[in-house]
mmCIF file of C-alpha atoms in Angstrom:
data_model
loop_
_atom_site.group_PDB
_atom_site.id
_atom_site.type_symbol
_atom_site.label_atom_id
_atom_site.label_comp_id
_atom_site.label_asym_id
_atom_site.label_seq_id
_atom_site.Cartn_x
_atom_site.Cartn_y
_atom_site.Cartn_z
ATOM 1 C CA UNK A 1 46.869 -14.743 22.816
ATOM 2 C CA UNK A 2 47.295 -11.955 20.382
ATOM 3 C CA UNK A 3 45.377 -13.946 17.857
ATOM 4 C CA UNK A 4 42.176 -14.498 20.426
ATOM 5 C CA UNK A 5 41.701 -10.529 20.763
ATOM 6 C CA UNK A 6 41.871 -10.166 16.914
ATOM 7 C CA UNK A 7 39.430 -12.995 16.516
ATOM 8 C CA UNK A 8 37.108 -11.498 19.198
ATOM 9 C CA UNK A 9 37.673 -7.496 17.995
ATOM 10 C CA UNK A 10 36.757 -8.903 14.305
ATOM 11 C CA UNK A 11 33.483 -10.576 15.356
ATOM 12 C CA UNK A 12 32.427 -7.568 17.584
ATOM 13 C CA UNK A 13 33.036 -5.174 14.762
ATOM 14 C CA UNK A 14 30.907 -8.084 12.265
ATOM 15 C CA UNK A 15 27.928 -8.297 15.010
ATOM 16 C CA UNK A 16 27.965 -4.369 15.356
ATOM 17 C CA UNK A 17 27.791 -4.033 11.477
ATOM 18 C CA UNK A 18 25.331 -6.192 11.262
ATOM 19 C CA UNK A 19 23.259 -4.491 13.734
ATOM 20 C CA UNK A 20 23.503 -1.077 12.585
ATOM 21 C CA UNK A 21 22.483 -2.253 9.088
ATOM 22 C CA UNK A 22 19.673 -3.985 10.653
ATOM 23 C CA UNK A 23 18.592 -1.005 12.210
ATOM 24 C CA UNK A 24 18.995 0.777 9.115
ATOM 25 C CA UNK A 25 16.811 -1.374 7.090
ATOM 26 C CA UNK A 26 13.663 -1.871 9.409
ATOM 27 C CA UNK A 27 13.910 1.963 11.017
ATOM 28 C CA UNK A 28 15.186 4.937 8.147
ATOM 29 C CA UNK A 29 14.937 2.735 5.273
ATOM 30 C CA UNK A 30 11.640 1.154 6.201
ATOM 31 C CA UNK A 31 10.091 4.741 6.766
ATOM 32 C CA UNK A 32 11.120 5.662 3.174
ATOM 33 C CA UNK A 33 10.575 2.825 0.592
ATOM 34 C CA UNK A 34 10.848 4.085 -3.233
ATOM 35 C CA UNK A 35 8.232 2.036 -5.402
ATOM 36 C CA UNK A 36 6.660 0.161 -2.660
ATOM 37 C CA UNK A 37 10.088 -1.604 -1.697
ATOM 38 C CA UNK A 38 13.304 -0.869 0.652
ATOM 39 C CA UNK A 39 16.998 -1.641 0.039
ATOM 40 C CA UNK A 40 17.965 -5.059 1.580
ATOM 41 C CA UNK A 41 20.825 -3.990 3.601
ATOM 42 C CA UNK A 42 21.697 -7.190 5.381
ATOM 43 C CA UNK A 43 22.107 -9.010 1.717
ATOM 44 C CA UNK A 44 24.357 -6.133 0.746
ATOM 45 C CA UNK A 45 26.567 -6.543 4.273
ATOM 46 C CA UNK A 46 26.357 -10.289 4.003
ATOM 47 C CA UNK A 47 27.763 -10.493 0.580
ATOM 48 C CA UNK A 48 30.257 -7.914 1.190
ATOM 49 C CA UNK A 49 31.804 -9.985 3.956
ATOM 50 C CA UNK A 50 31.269 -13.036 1.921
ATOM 51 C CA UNK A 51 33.487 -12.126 -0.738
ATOM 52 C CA UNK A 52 36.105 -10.271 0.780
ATOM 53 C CA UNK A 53 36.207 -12.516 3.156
ATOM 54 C CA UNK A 54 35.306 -15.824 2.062
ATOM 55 C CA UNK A 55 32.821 -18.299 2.729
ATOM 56 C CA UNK A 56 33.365 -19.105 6.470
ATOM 57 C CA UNK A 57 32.656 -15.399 7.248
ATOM 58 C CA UNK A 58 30.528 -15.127 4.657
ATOM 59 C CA UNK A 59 28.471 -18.302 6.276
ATOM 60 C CA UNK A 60 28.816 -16.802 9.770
ATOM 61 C CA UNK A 61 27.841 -13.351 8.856
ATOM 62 C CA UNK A 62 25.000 -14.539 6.527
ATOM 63 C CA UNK A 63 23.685 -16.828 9.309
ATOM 64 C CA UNK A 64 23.549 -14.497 12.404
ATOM 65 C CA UNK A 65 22.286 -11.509 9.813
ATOM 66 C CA UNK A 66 19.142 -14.133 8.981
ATOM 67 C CA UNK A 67 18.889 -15.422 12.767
ATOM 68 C CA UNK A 68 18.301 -11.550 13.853
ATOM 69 C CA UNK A 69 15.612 -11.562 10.858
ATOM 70 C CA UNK A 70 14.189 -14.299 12.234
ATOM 71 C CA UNK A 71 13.496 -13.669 15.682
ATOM 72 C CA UNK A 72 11.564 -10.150 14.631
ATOM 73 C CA UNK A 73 9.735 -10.826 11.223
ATOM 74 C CA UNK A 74 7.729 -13.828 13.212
ATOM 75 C CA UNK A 75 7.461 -15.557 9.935
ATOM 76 C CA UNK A 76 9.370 -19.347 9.274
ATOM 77 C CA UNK A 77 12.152 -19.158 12.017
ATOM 78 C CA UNK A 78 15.037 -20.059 10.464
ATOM 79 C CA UNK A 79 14.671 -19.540 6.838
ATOM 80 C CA UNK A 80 16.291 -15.976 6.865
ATOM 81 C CA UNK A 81 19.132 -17.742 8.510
ATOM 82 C CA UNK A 82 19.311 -20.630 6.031
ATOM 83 C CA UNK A 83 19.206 -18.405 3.234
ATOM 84 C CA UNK A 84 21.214 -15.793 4.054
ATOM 85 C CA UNK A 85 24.005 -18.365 5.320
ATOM 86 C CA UNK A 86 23.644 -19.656 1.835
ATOM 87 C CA UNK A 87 24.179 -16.053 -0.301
ATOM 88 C CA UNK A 88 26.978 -15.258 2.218
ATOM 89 C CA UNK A 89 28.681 -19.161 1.247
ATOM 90 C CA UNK A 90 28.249 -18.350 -2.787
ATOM 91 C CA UNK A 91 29.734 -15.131 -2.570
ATOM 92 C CA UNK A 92 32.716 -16.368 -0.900
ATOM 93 C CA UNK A 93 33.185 -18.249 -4.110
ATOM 94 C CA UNK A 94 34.294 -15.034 -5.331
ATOM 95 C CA UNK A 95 36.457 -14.599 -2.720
ATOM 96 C CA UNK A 96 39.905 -14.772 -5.031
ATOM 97 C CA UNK A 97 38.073 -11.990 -8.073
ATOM 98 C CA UNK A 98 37.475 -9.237 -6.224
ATOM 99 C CA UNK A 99 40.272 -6.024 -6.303
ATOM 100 C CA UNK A 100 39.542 -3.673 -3.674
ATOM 101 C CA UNK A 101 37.942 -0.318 -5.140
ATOM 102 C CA UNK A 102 36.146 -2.257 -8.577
ATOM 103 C CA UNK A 103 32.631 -1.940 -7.863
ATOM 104 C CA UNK A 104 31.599 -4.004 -10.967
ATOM 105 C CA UNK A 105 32.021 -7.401 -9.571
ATOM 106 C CA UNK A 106 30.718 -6.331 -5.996
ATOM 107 C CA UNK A 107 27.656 -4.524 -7.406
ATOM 108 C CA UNK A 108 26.870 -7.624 -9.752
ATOM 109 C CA UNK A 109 27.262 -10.035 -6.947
ATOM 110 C CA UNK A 110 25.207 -7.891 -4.550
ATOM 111 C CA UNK A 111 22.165 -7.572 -7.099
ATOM 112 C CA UNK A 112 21.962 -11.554 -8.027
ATOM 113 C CA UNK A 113 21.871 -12.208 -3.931
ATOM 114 C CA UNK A 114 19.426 -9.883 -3.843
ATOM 115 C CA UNK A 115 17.711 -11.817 -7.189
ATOM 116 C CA UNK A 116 18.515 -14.627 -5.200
ATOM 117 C CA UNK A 117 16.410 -13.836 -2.065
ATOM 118 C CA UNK A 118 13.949 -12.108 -3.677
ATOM 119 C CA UNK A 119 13.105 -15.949 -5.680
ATOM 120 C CA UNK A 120 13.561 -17.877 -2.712
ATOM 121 C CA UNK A 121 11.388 -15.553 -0.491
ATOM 122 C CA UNK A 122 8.546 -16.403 -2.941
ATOM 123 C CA UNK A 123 8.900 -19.798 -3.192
ATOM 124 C CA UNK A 124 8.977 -19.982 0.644
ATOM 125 C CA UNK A 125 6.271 -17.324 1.511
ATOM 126 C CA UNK A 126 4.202 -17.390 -1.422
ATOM 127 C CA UNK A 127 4.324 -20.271 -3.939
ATOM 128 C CA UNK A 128 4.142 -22.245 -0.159
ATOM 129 C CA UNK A 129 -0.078 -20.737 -0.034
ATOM 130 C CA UNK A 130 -0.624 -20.856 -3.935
ATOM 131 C CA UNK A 131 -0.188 -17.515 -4.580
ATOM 132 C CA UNK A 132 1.427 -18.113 -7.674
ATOM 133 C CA UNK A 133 1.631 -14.523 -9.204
ATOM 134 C CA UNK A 134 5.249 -14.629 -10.448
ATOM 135 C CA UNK A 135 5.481 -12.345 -12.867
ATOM 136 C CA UNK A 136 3.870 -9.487 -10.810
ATOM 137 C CA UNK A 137 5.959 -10.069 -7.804
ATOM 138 C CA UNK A 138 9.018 -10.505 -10.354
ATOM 139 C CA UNK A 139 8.203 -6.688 -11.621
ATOM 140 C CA UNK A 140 6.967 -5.102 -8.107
ATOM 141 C CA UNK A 141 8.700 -6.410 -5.613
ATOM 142 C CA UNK A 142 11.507 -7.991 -6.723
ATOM 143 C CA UNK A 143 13.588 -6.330 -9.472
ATOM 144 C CA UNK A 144 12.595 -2.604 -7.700
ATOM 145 C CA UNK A 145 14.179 -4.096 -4.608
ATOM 146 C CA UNK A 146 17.678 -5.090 -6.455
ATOM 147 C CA UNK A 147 17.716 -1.447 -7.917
ATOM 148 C CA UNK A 148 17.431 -0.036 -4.580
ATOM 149 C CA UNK A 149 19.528 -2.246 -3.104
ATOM 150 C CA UNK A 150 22.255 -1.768 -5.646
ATOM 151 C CA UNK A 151 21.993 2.029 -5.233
ATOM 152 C CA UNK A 152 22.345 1.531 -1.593
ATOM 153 C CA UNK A 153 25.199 -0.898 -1.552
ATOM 154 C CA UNK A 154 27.492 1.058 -3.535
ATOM 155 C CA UNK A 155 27.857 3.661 0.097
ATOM 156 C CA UNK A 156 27.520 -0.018 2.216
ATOM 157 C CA UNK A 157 30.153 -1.788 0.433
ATOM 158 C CA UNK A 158 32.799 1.321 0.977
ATOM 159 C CA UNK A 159 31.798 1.779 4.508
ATOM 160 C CA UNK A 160 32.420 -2.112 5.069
ATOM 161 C CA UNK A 161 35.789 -2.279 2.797
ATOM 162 C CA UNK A 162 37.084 1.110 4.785
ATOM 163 C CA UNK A 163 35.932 -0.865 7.743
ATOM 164 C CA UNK A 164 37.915 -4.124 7.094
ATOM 165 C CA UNK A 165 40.772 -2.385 5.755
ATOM 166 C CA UNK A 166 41.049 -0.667 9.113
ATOM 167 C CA UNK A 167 40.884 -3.792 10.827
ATOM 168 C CA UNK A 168 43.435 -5.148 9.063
ATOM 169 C CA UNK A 169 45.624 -1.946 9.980
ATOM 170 C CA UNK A 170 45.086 -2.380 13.590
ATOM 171 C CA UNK A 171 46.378 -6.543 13.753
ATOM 172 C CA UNK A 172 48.982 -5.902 11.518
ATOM 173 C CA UNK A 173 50.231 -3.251 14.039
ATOM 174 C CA UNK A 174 49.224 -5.693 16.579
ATOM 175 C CA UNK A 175 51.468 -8.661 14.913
ATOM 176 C CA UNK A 176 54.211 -5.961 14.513
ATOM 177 C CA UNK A 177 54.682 -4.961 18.228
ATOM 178 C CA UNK A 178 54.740 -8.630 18.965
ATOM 179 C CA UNK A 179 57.118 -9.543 16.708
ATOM 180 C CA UNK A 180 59.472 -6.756 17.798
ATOM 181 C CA UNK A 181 59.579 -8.436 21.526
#
């Protein structure tokens, strides 16, 4: 039974994460976008869970961090979903490389998933209605964005490893009590 109320306090504190940094991105970092462009917050919180985790959280986390996308941008329903369950699946890959308090690994996975989305966006959105300016959305949009989002993901990626590591505090406290009875 002890194992349900992790399960269910882990997914709670996942949903509420990913609502706060949803909030975050549209509201406060939405008002204030440096070049033109705002941090993607969601691709920094999906990857984070994605490789600490691995890729069934990183799947679930990408998927419901898309599905909220989806159901307020109006746009393709379901492609925030599909892609972001797909960067939050590669970076569990990575699951077994990353140590902790290294920011290197996290910082270079969190920029190519922002590469990642920033492509994929403009093959759905753009290349879709032959607007085929690459190389302008390449240097506007999409390489300002990974910068930002880097920057930004350096105070995410704490907050979410402080986060999990409290978690993990709190069931193995849990598992001791039980295994004391």
């Amino acid at each position: 039974m002890s194992d349900i109320k992790q399960y269910i306090r882990r997914i709670l504190i996942i949903a509420l994460v990913i609502y706060v940094s949803f909030q975050l991105q549209v509201s406060i970092f939405g008002q204030i976008p440096l070049g033109g462009v705002t941090p993607n917050i969601l691709i920094a919180v999906v990857s984070t869970y994605g490789f600490m985790k691995g890729r069934r959280y990183g799947i679930v986390t990408g998927f419901f961090a898309g599905l909220l996308l989806d159901i307020f941008s109006g746009g393709i329903f379901g492609m925030y979903a599909l892609i972001y369950m797909y960067i939050g699946f590669l970076n569990g890959l990575f699951r077994k490389q990353l140590f902790g308090d290294d920011l290197r690994l996290p910082m270079i996975l969190i920029g190519a998933s922002d590469f990642i989305y920033g492509l994929v966006t403009f093959l759905f959105l753009f290349a879709i209605r032959s607007q085929y300016d690459f190389y302008f959305y390449l240097m506007n949009i999409i390489l300002p964005e990974v910068v930002y989002t880097i920057l930004v993901s350096i105070f995410v990626y704490y907050i979410i490893l402080h986060i999990n590591n409290w978690v993990e505090k709190l069931e193995k406290k849990g598992s001791d009590r039980i295994g004391n009875y």
